[in-house]
Short mmCIF file of C-alpha atoms in Angstrom, two decimals:
data_model
loop_
_atom_site.label_atom_id
_atom_site.label_comp_id
_atom_site.label_asym_id
_atom_site.label_seq_id
_atom_site.Cartn_x
_atom_site.Cartn_y
_atom_site.Cartn_z
CA MET X 1 59.76 163.04 82.36
CA LEU X 2 62.62 161.38 80.27
CA SER X 3 61.65 158.38 78.16
CA LEU X 4 63.59 155.02 78.46
CA SER X 5 65.31 155.74 75.09
CA SER X 6 66.27 159.33 76.04
CA LEU X 7 67.73 158.01 79.32
CA LEU X 8 69.80 155.40 77.54
CA SER X 9 71.09 158.02 75.07
CA LEU X 10 72.27 160.21 77.96
CA LEU X 11 74.00 157.35 79.68
CA LEU X 12 75.82 156.48 76.46
CA ILE X 13 76.89 160.10 75.88
CA SER X 14 78.06 160.33 79.50
CA ALA X 15 80.12 157.16 79.27
CA LEU X 16 81.77 158.34 75.95
CA SER X 17 82.41 161.77 77.42
CA THR X 18 84.11 160.05 80.49
CA ARG X 19 86.37 157.95 78.30
CA HIS X 20 87.18 161.08 76.20
CA ILE X 21 88.09 162.99 79.28
CA GLU X 22 90.33 160.12 80.54
CA VAL X 23 92.30 160.09 77.40
CA ALA X 24 92.24 163.96 76.99
CA HIS X 25 93.56 164.54 80.64
CA SER X 26 96.40 162.02 80.34
CA THR X 27 99.11 162.69 83.02
CA THR X 28 102.06 161.05 81.12
CA HIS X 29 104.08 163.28 78.83
CA PRO X 30 103.11 162.36 75.25
CA THR X 31 106.69 161.58 74.15
CA ASP X 32 107.23 159.18 77.08
CA THR X 33 103.98 157.32 76.21
CA LYS X 34 105.24 157.26 72.53
CA LEU X 35 108.62 155.73 73.64
CA LEU X 36 106.82 152.92 75.72
CA LYS X 37 104.65 152.24 72.75
CA ASP X 38 107.63 152.09 70.34
CA LEU X 39 109.46 149.77 72.75
CA LYS X 40 106.55 147.39 72.88
CA ASN X 41 105.96 147.57 69.11
CA GLY X 42 109.61 146.94 68.31
CA LEU X 43 109.40 143.45 69.94
CA HIS X 44 108.11 140.29 68.34
CA PRO X 45 104.56 139.70 69.51
CA ARG X 46 105.12 136.08 70.13
CA SER X 47 107.90 136.86 72.65
CA VAL X 48 105.50 138.92 74.83
CA THR X 49 104.15 136.13 76.73
CA PRO X 50 101.14 136.06 79.16
CA GLY X 51 102.31 137.14 82.69
CA SER X 52 105.19 139.22 81.46
CA CYS X 53 105.39 142.95 82.12
CA LEU X 54 104.89 144.05 78.59
CA SER X 55 101.79 141.78 78.15
CA SER X 56 100.10 144.04 80.61
CA TRP X 57 100.90 147.35 78.84
CA ASP X 58 97.51 148.52 77.66
CA PHE X 59 97.81 151.96 75.98
CA ARG X 60 93.99 152.56 76.08
CA PHE X 61 94.95 153.88 79.56
CA ASP X 62 97.41 156.42 80.69
CA PRO X 63 100.67 154.61 81.69
CA CYS X 64 101.77 156.62 84.69
CA ASP X 65 98.23 156.96 85.88
CA ASN X 66 97.70 153.20 85.95
CA ILE X 67 101.29 152.06 87.02
CA PHE X 68 101.36 148.92 89.18
CA THR X 69 97.73 148.15 88.24
CA ASP X 70 96.61 145.20 86.10
CA ARG X 71 97.01 147.54 83.05
CA PHE X 72 100.61 148.33 83.60
CA THR X 73 101.82 145.76 86.23
CA CYS X 74 105.62 146.41 85.88
CA GLY X 75 108.48 147.47 83.78
CA PHE X 76 108.75 151.20 84.29
CA ARG X 77 108.41 153.99 86.87
CA CYS X 78 107.28 157.59 86.83
CA ASP X 79 108.96 159.38 89.68
CA VAL X 80 109.21 162.96 88.32
CA VAL X 81 106.33 165.45 87.57
CA VAL X 82 107.20 168.42 85.32
CA SER X 83 104.71 171.05 84.35
CA GLY X 84 101.91 168.78 85.58
CA LEU X 85 102.95 165.84 83.44
CA SER X 86 104.48 162.62 84.72
CA ARG X 87 107.82 161.67 83.20
CA VAL X 88 109.21 158.12 82.98
CA THR X 89 112.42 157.84 85.07
CA ASP X 90 113.07 154.08 85.06
CA ILE X 91 112.52 151.40 82.34
CA SER X 92 113.43 147.93 83.73
CA LEU X 93 111.96 144.94 81.87
CA ASP X 94 111.58 141.53 83.34
CA GLN X 95 113.75 138.71 82.10
CA ALA X 96 110.96 137.20 79.92
CA GLY X 97 112.88 136.26 76.83
CA TYR X 98 111.70 139.33 74.77
CA SER X 99 112.98 139.40 71.19
CA GLY X 100 113.15 142.24 68.63
CA SER X 101 115.21 145.39 68.25
CA LEU X 102 115.51 148.89 69.60
CA SER X 103 116.05 150.75 66.32
CA PRO X 104 112.61 152.20 65.65
CA SER X 105 112.61 154.35 68.76
CA SER X 106 114.05 157.77 69.21
CA TRP X 107 114.76 157.40 72.97
CA ASP X 108 113.82 161.09 73.39
CA ILE X 109 112.78 160.79 77.13
CA PRO X 110 115.13 163.13 78.95
CA TYR X 111 114.15 162.25 82.48
CA LEU X 112 115.01 158.50 82.26
CA GLN X 113 117.71 157.57 84.76
CA THR X 114 117.65 153.67 84.42
CA LEU X 115 117.28 151.53 81.29
CA ASP X 116 117.71 147.90 82.01
CA LEU X 117 116.64 145.34 79.23
CA SER X 118 119.20 142.65 80.30
CA TYR X 119 118.63 138.93 80.18
CA ASN X 120 116.55 138.83 77.10
CA SER X 121 116.88 138.01 73.42
CA LEU X 122 117.12 141.52 71.77
CA SER X 123 119.14 141.94 68.73
CA GLY X 124 120.09 144.43 66.12
CA SER X 125 122.44 147.35 66.60
CA LEU X 126 122.48 149.82 69.45
CA PRO X 127 120.86 153.07 68.22
CA ASP X 128 122.82 156.31 68.41
CA SER X 129 119.72 157.83 69.85
CA LEU X 130 120.52 156.38 73.18
CA SER X 131 122.69 159.41 73.59
CA ASN X 132 119.51 161.53 74.11
CA LEU X 133 119.13 159.93 77.44
CA THR X 134 121.18 162.76 79.08
CA ARG X 135 120.06 162.07 82.63
CA LEU X 136 120.83 158.34 82.38
CA ARG X 137 122.76 156.77 85.26
CA ARG X 138 122.42 153.13 84.54
CA LEU X 139 122.38 151.36 81.13
CA SER X 140 122.18 147.56 81.28
CA LEU X 141 121.72 145.62 78.05
CA SER X 142 123.50 142.47 79.28
CA LYS X 143 122.86 138.95 78.05
CA ASN X 144 121.09 139.77 74.78
CA SER X 145 122.18 139.44 71.18
CA PHE X 146 123.03 142.91 70.17
CA ALA X 147 125.50 143.16 67.28
CA GLY X 148 127.60 145.84 65.52
CA GLU X 149 129.83 148.53 67.07
CA ILE X 150 129.33 150.37 70.30
CA PRO X 151 128.10 153.85 69.41
CA SER X 152 130.61 156.58 70.20
CA SER X 153 127.67 158.80 71.03
CA LEU X 154 127.31 156.93 74.34
CA GLY X 155 130.45 158.83 75.41
CA SER X 156 128.23 162.01 75.86
CA LEU X 157 126.21 160.34 78.70
CA PHE X 158 128.21 162.36 81.35
CA LEU X 159 125.96 161.25 84.27
CA LEU X 160 126.21 157.47 83.50
CA GLU X 161 127.50 155.50 86.46
CA GLU X 162 126.90 151.91 85.20
CA LEU X 163 127.35 150.69 81.60
CA CYS X 164 126.78 146.97 81.17
CA LEU X 165 126.87 145.73 77.60
CA ASP X 166 128.34 142.22 78.46
CA SER X 167 127.35 138.91 76.78
CA ASN X 168 126.25 140.19 73.39
CA ARG X 169 127.83 140.05 69.92
CA LEU X 170 129.27 143.54 69.75
CA SER X 171 132.38 144.17 67.62
CA GLY X 172 134.85 146.70 66.76
CA ARG X 173 136.98 148.84 69.07
CA ILE X 174 136.02 150.26 72.58
CA PRO X 175 135.18 153.92 71.79
CA LEU X 176 138.05 156.28 72.81
CA ILE X 177 135.43 158.84 73.77
CA PHE X 178 134.56 156.57 76.88
CA LYS X 179 137.27 158.42 78.62
CA ASP X 180 134.80 161.28 78.98
CA LEU X 181 132.29 159.22 81.03
CA ILE X 182 133.48 160.95 84.14
CA SER X 183 130.81 159.61 86.38
CA LEU X 184 131.32 156.01 85.41
CA LYS X 185 131.70 153.59 88.39
CA ARG X 186 131.16 150.18 86.62
CA LEU X 187 132.04 149.10 83.09
CA GLU X 188 131.13 145.52 81.84
CA LEU X 189 132.04 144.62 78.29
CA GLN X 190 132.96 141.04 78.73
CA GLU X 191 131.87 138.19 76.39
CA ASN X 192 131.69 140.13 73.16
CA ASN X 193 133.89 140.30 70.06
CA LEU X 194 135.54 143.55 70.70
CA ASP X 195 139.13 144.05 69.32
CA GLY X 196 141.84 146.58 68.86
CA GLU X 197 144.01 148.03 71.66
CA PHE X 198 142.51 148.97 74.94
CA PRO X 199 141.91 152.72 75.28
CA ASP X 200 143.34 154.91 77.94
CA LEU X 201 140.60 155.21 80.69
CA SER X 202 142.80 156.47 83.46
CA GLN X 203 140.87 159.61 83.63
CA LEU X 204 137.86 157.86 85.00
CA ARG X 205 138.49 158.60 88.57
CA ASN X 206 135.18 156.95 89.90
CA LEU X 207 135.56 153.64 88.10
CA TYR X 208 135.86 150.85 90.52
CA PHE X 209 134.83 147.78 88.49
CA LEU X 210 136.07 147.06 84.94
CA ASP X 211 135.58 143.76 83.13
CA VAL X 212 136.45 143.26 79.27
CA SER X 213 137.21 139.55 79.59
CA ASP X 214 136.51 137.19 76.71
CA ASN X 215 137.08 139.51 73.79
CA GLN X 216 139.74 139.86 71.18
CA ILE X 217 141.58 142.91 72.67
CA ALA X 218 145.20 142.99 71.52
CA GLY X 219 148.26 144.95 71.99
CA LYS X 220 150.24 145.63 75.10
CA CYS X 221 148.78 145.71 78.59
CA PRO X 222 147.77 149.29 79.38
CA VAL X 223 150.39 151.21 81.24
CA SER X 224 147.94 152.94 83.56
CA PHE X 225 144.36 152.38 84.83
CA PRO X 226 141.98 154.42 86.92
CA ALA X 227 143.38 154.68 90.43
CA SER X 228 139.94 153.94 91.89
CA LEU X 229 139.80 150.40 90.50
CA ILE X 230 138.80 147.59 92.95
CA GLU X 231 138.32 144.86 90.39
CA LEU X 232 139.92 144.58 87.05
CA SER X 233 139.41 141.62 84.70
CA MET X 234 140.85 141.30 81.20
CA ARG X 235 140.80 137.54 81.00
CA ASN X 236 141.00 135.70 77.75
CA ASN X 237 142.13 138.33 75.27
CA GLY X 238 145.27 138.78 73.23
CA LEU X 239 147.33 141.08 75.46
CA GLN X 240 151.03 140.72 74.89
CA GLY X 241 154.33 141.90 76.37
CA ASP X 242 155.33 142.78 79.94
CA LEU X 243 152.98 143.44 82.84
CA PRO X 244 153.57 147.06 83.74
CA GLU X 245 154.92 147.64 87.25
CA ARG X 246 152.56 150.48 87.76
CA ILE X 247 149.65 148.08 88.03
CA GLY X 248 150.90 147.44 91.58
CA GLU X 249 150.19 151.11 92.35
CA LEU X 250 146.51 150.65 92.08
CA GLY X 251 145.97 151.13 95.82
CA PHE X 252 142.44 149.98 96.20
CA LEU X 253 142.62 146.93 93.89
CA GLN X 254 141.19 143.67 95.34
CA VAL X 255 140.82 141.41 92.33
CA LEU X 256 143.19 141.21 89.29
CA ASP X 257 142.50 138.63 86.64
CA LEU X 258 144.71 138.83 83.47
CA SER X 259 144.64 135.03 82.76
CA ARG X 260 144.60 133.54 79.24
CA ASN X 261 146.59 136.11 77.42
CA ASN X 262 150.07 136.21 75.93
CA LEU X 263 151.78 138.23 78.59
CA SER X 264 155.42 137.50 79.40
CA GLY X 265 158.47 138.54 81.31
CA ILE X 266 158.37 139.22 85.08
CA ILE X 267 155.64 139.27 87.60
CA PRO X 268 156.39 142.30 89.69
CA SER X 269 156.86 142.02 93.42
CA ALA X 270 154.46 144.85 94.05
CA LEU X 271 151.60 142.34 93.53
CA PHE X 272 152.78 140.19 96.36
CA ASP X 273 153.17 142.96 99.07
CA HIS X 274 150.11 144.87 97.93
CA LYS X 275 148.05 146.24 100.76
CA SER X 276 144.65 145.43 99.44
CA LEU X 277 144.81 142.83 96.59
CA GLN X 278 143.07 139.65 97.57
CA GLN X 279 142.78 137.60 94.32
CA LEU X 280 145.53 137.38 91.79
CA THR X 281 145.06 135.19 88.60
CA LEU X 282 147.67 135.34 85.93
CA SER X 283 147.37 131.67 84.68
CA HIS X 284 147.71 130.65 81.00
CA ASN X 285 150.30 133.26 80.09
CA ASN X 286 154.07 133.09 79.28
CA PHE X 287 155.52 134.57 82.42
CA SER X 288 159.09 133.29 83.11
CA LEU X 289 160.04 134.94 86.44
CA LEU X 290 158.58 136.47 89.58
CA GLN X 291 160.00 139.02 91.82
CA ILE X 292 160.20 138.30 95.55
CA PRO X 293 158.88 141.15 97.69
CA ASP X 294 161.24 142.73 100.35
CA ASP X 295 158.90 141.86 103.24
CA LEU X 296 158.29 138.33 101.88
CA GLY X 297 154.66 138.93 101.64
CA ALA X 298 154.14 139.42 105.31
CA GLN X 299 151.85 142.44 104.69
CA SER X 300 150.05 140.93 101.72
CA LYS X 301 146.23 140.57 101.93
CA LEU X 302 146.25 137.85 99.16
CA ILE X 303 143.75 134.97 99.76
CA ALA X 304 144.05 133.25 96.39
CA ILE X 305 146.93 133.10 93.77
CA ASP X 306 146.72 131.39 90.54
CA LEU X 307 149.95 131.36 88.38
CA SER X 308 149.44 128.11 86.70
CA HIS X 309 150.28 127.30 83.16
CA ASN X 310 153.10 129.70 82.59
CA SER X 311 156.85 129.19 82.08
CA LEU X 312 157.91 130.10 85.57
CA HIS X 313 161.19 128.34 86.55
CA GLY X 314 163.65 128.12 89.43
CA LEU X 315 162.85 127.13 92.96
CA LEU X 316 159.20 127.24 94.31
CA PRO X 317 158.58 130.67 95.83
CA ALA X 318 158.69 129.71 99.45
CA PHE X 319 157.78 133.20 100.62
CA MET X 320 154.12 132.53 99.51
CA ALA X 321 153.95 130.26 102.51
CA SER X 322 154.35 133.34 104.65
CA ILE X 323 151.40 135.23 103.10
CA PRO X 324 149.05 135.19 106.24
CA LYS X 325 145.62 134.90 104.63
CA LEU X 326 146.60 132.75 101.66
CA SER X 327 144.25 129.73 101.38
CA SER X 328 144.50 128.82 97.71
CA LEU X 329 147.81 128.48 95.63
CA SER X 330 147.99 127.06 92.16
CA LEU X 331 151.51 126.83 90.63
CA GLU X 332 150.86 123.74 88.49
CA ASN X 333 152.17 123.30 84.94
CA ASN X 334 155.19 125.55 85.10
CA ARG X 335 158.90 124.52 85.18
CA PHE X 336 159.65 124.86 88.86
CA SER X 337 162.21 122.51 90.34
CA GLY X 338 163.85 121.64 93.59
CA MET X 339 162.27 120.23 96.68
CA ILE X 340 158.95 121.11 98.09
CA PRO X 341 159.54 123.64 100.94
CA SER X 342 158.44 122.34 104.35
CA LYS X 343 156.63 125.74 104.85
CA PHE X 344 154.14 124.77 102.20
CA ALA X 345 153.56 121.35 103.81
CA LEU X 346 153.08 122.99 107.25
CA ARG X 347 150.60 125.55 105.94
CA VAL X 348 148.48 122.63 104.48
CA ALA X 349 148.67 120.69 107.61
CA VAL X 350 148.24 123.25 110.31
CA SER X 351 146.84 126.76 110.59
CA GLY X 352 148.35 129.09 113.02
CA ASP X 353 146.68 131.89 115.17
CA GLU X 354 147.47 134.60 112.58
CA THR X 355 147.70 132.44 109.44
CA ALA X 356 145.05 130.57 107.47
CA SER X 357 145.61 126.99 106.36
CA LEU X 358 146.26 126.33 102.68
CA LYS X 359 142.95 124.56 101.45
CA ARG X 360 144.25 124.41 97.93
CA LEU X 361 147.80 123.69 96.97
CA LEU X 362 148.33 122.63 93.35
CA LEU X 363 151.84 121.82 92.44
CA GLY X 364 151.43 119.22 89.68
CA GLY X 365 153.11 119.53 86.22
CA ASN X 366 156.37 120.82 87.41
CA TYR X 367 159.87 119.34 87.98
CA LEU X 368 159.83 119.02 91.70
CA PHE X 369 162.16 116.31 93.19
CA GLY X 370 162.97 114.74 96.38
CA PRO X 371 160.67 112.98 98.98
CA ILE X 372 157.18 114.03 99.87
CA PRO X 373 157.47 116.34 102.99
CA ALA X 374 156.67 114.53 106.17
CA GLN X 375 153.99 117.05 107.23
CA MET X 376 151.87 115.98 104.22
CA MET X 377 151.96 112.23 105.00
CA GLY X 378 149.14 112.43 107.49
CA LEU X 379 146.78 114.45 105.38
CA LYS X 380 143.40 112.73 104.87
CA PRO X 381 141.32 112.91 101.76
CA GLY X 382 138.88 115.88 101.89
CA SER X 383 141.00 117.85 104.38
CA ALA X 384 142.54 119.89 101.48
CA ASN X 385 142.81 120.06 97.75
CA VAL X 386 146.44 119.08 97.07
CA SER X 387 148.10 117.74 93.87
CA LEU X 388 151.68 116.64 93.33
CA VAL X 389 151.21 114.68 90.16
CA ASP X 390 153.45 114.85 87.09
CA ASN X 391 156.67 115.81 88.86
CA CYS X 392 160.02 114.14 89.49
CA LEU X 393 159.49 113.03 93.09
CA TYR X 394 161.32 109.89 94.21
CA THR X 395 157.88 108.29 94.88
CA CYS X 396 154.34 109.27 95.00
CA PRO X 397 152.11 106.25 95.46
CA ASP X 398 148.37 106.29 94.92
CA THR X 399 147.85 105.53 98.66
CA PHE X 400 148.22 109.34 99.17
CA PHE X 401 145.21 111.18 97.61
CA PHE X 402 147.43 113.99 96.36
CA CYS X 403 149.26 111.47 94.16
CA ARG X 404 146.29 110.22 92.33
CA GLY X 405 145.26 111.42 88.79
CA GLY X 406 148.64 111.21 87.16
CA ASP X 407 152.08 109.54 87.25
CA GLN X 408 155.33 111.10 87.94
CA LYS X 409 157.58 112.16 85.00
CA SER X 410 160.09 109.69 83.48
CA ARG X 411 163.76 109.83 84.49
CA LEU X 412 164.48 111.08 80.92
CA ASP X 413 162.04 114.09 81.28
CA CYS X 414 163.55 114.97 84.70
CA LYS X 415 167.11 114.94 83.49
CA GLY X 416 168.85 118.15 84.34
CA PHE X 417 166.28 119.31 86.93
CA GLY X 418 168.01 117.83 90.03
CA PRO X 419 168.97 114.56 91.74
CA GLN X 420 167.49 111.57 90.17
CA ALA X 421 165.61 108.68 91.93
CA PRO X 422 167.95 105.99 93.00
#
């Protein structure tokens, strides 16, 4: 019969053996476990706050064996088993304000498909070793403080479908090799310090979303873009020269924003009879003329047009009042002259069976003259957002809400733009 001391010794040996077996028979591939450890160790301990995903990562236990338990509550997934070992397929950290860097890790986890560390405070450079993630489909490092150049090695991630590096401090040029990301569907590089000319990405036949706004990209507007684009935004850069007519050949395009650049010349008519374009924003440029489409916009799908803060001159483009779905039009702060077409007034006051009413009509800051159209006289505050301030109208009293917020120009300023007020 065993003594009490012998029994206690056996129990202790059994407990130690059980723990040893648990570690020895780990089901997570060792390199994947090491990557998870490196990721956590690369962060500042004070940024790993109680309740966050990383605060629960306890490497005394096997990660994939204990996923979604109180030992590894969240932050990664293990959806593939290879040769009896679980492989990490998804790392998506919570938006907990983690700080630190990614540099110490080798990123040698070949089955990872998603890496999302967005909306944190991570810094440092982007490691070249991210190119080891050969099965990666989504890389999102948005809203952090990463700096330095974008590694050209990312151009070898041929399966990548989404690349989101926006809202960081990245600098330098957009790598030319990005043209090889043949699976890419979404590219977000906005709100960085990227410069140089925009590379030719026209070969990316699956790309539907491209945003490089709020950078320092210079040179001419690219002649060609991927034909698959649905949304294109290059707002607030240093693009110069004419707007290529071929941009109107992007048959699936719905949103185009090239505002706040130095573009000039003519706005092509193809943008006003486009079969899918819904939102056109070209404000804060130096455009001087716009072409009138042959069908006068009857087939256009445009809902919102913003051509404000340019140098457009001549008569107001009355054809825009014929665009069926147009509900927002801003032409303010240009050099338009002549009288306000009655068509505009009618679209603000009344909507037809096949046309939407203009809920927003901004014409201030031009050289329009003559009387206020009669159809506008009955508009009530709140019925629409209309502004006629800073023009050359005969009269525009504050009793009309669309005359408030600024006076009409002086007779001297209006000289040469049409009949003068009596």
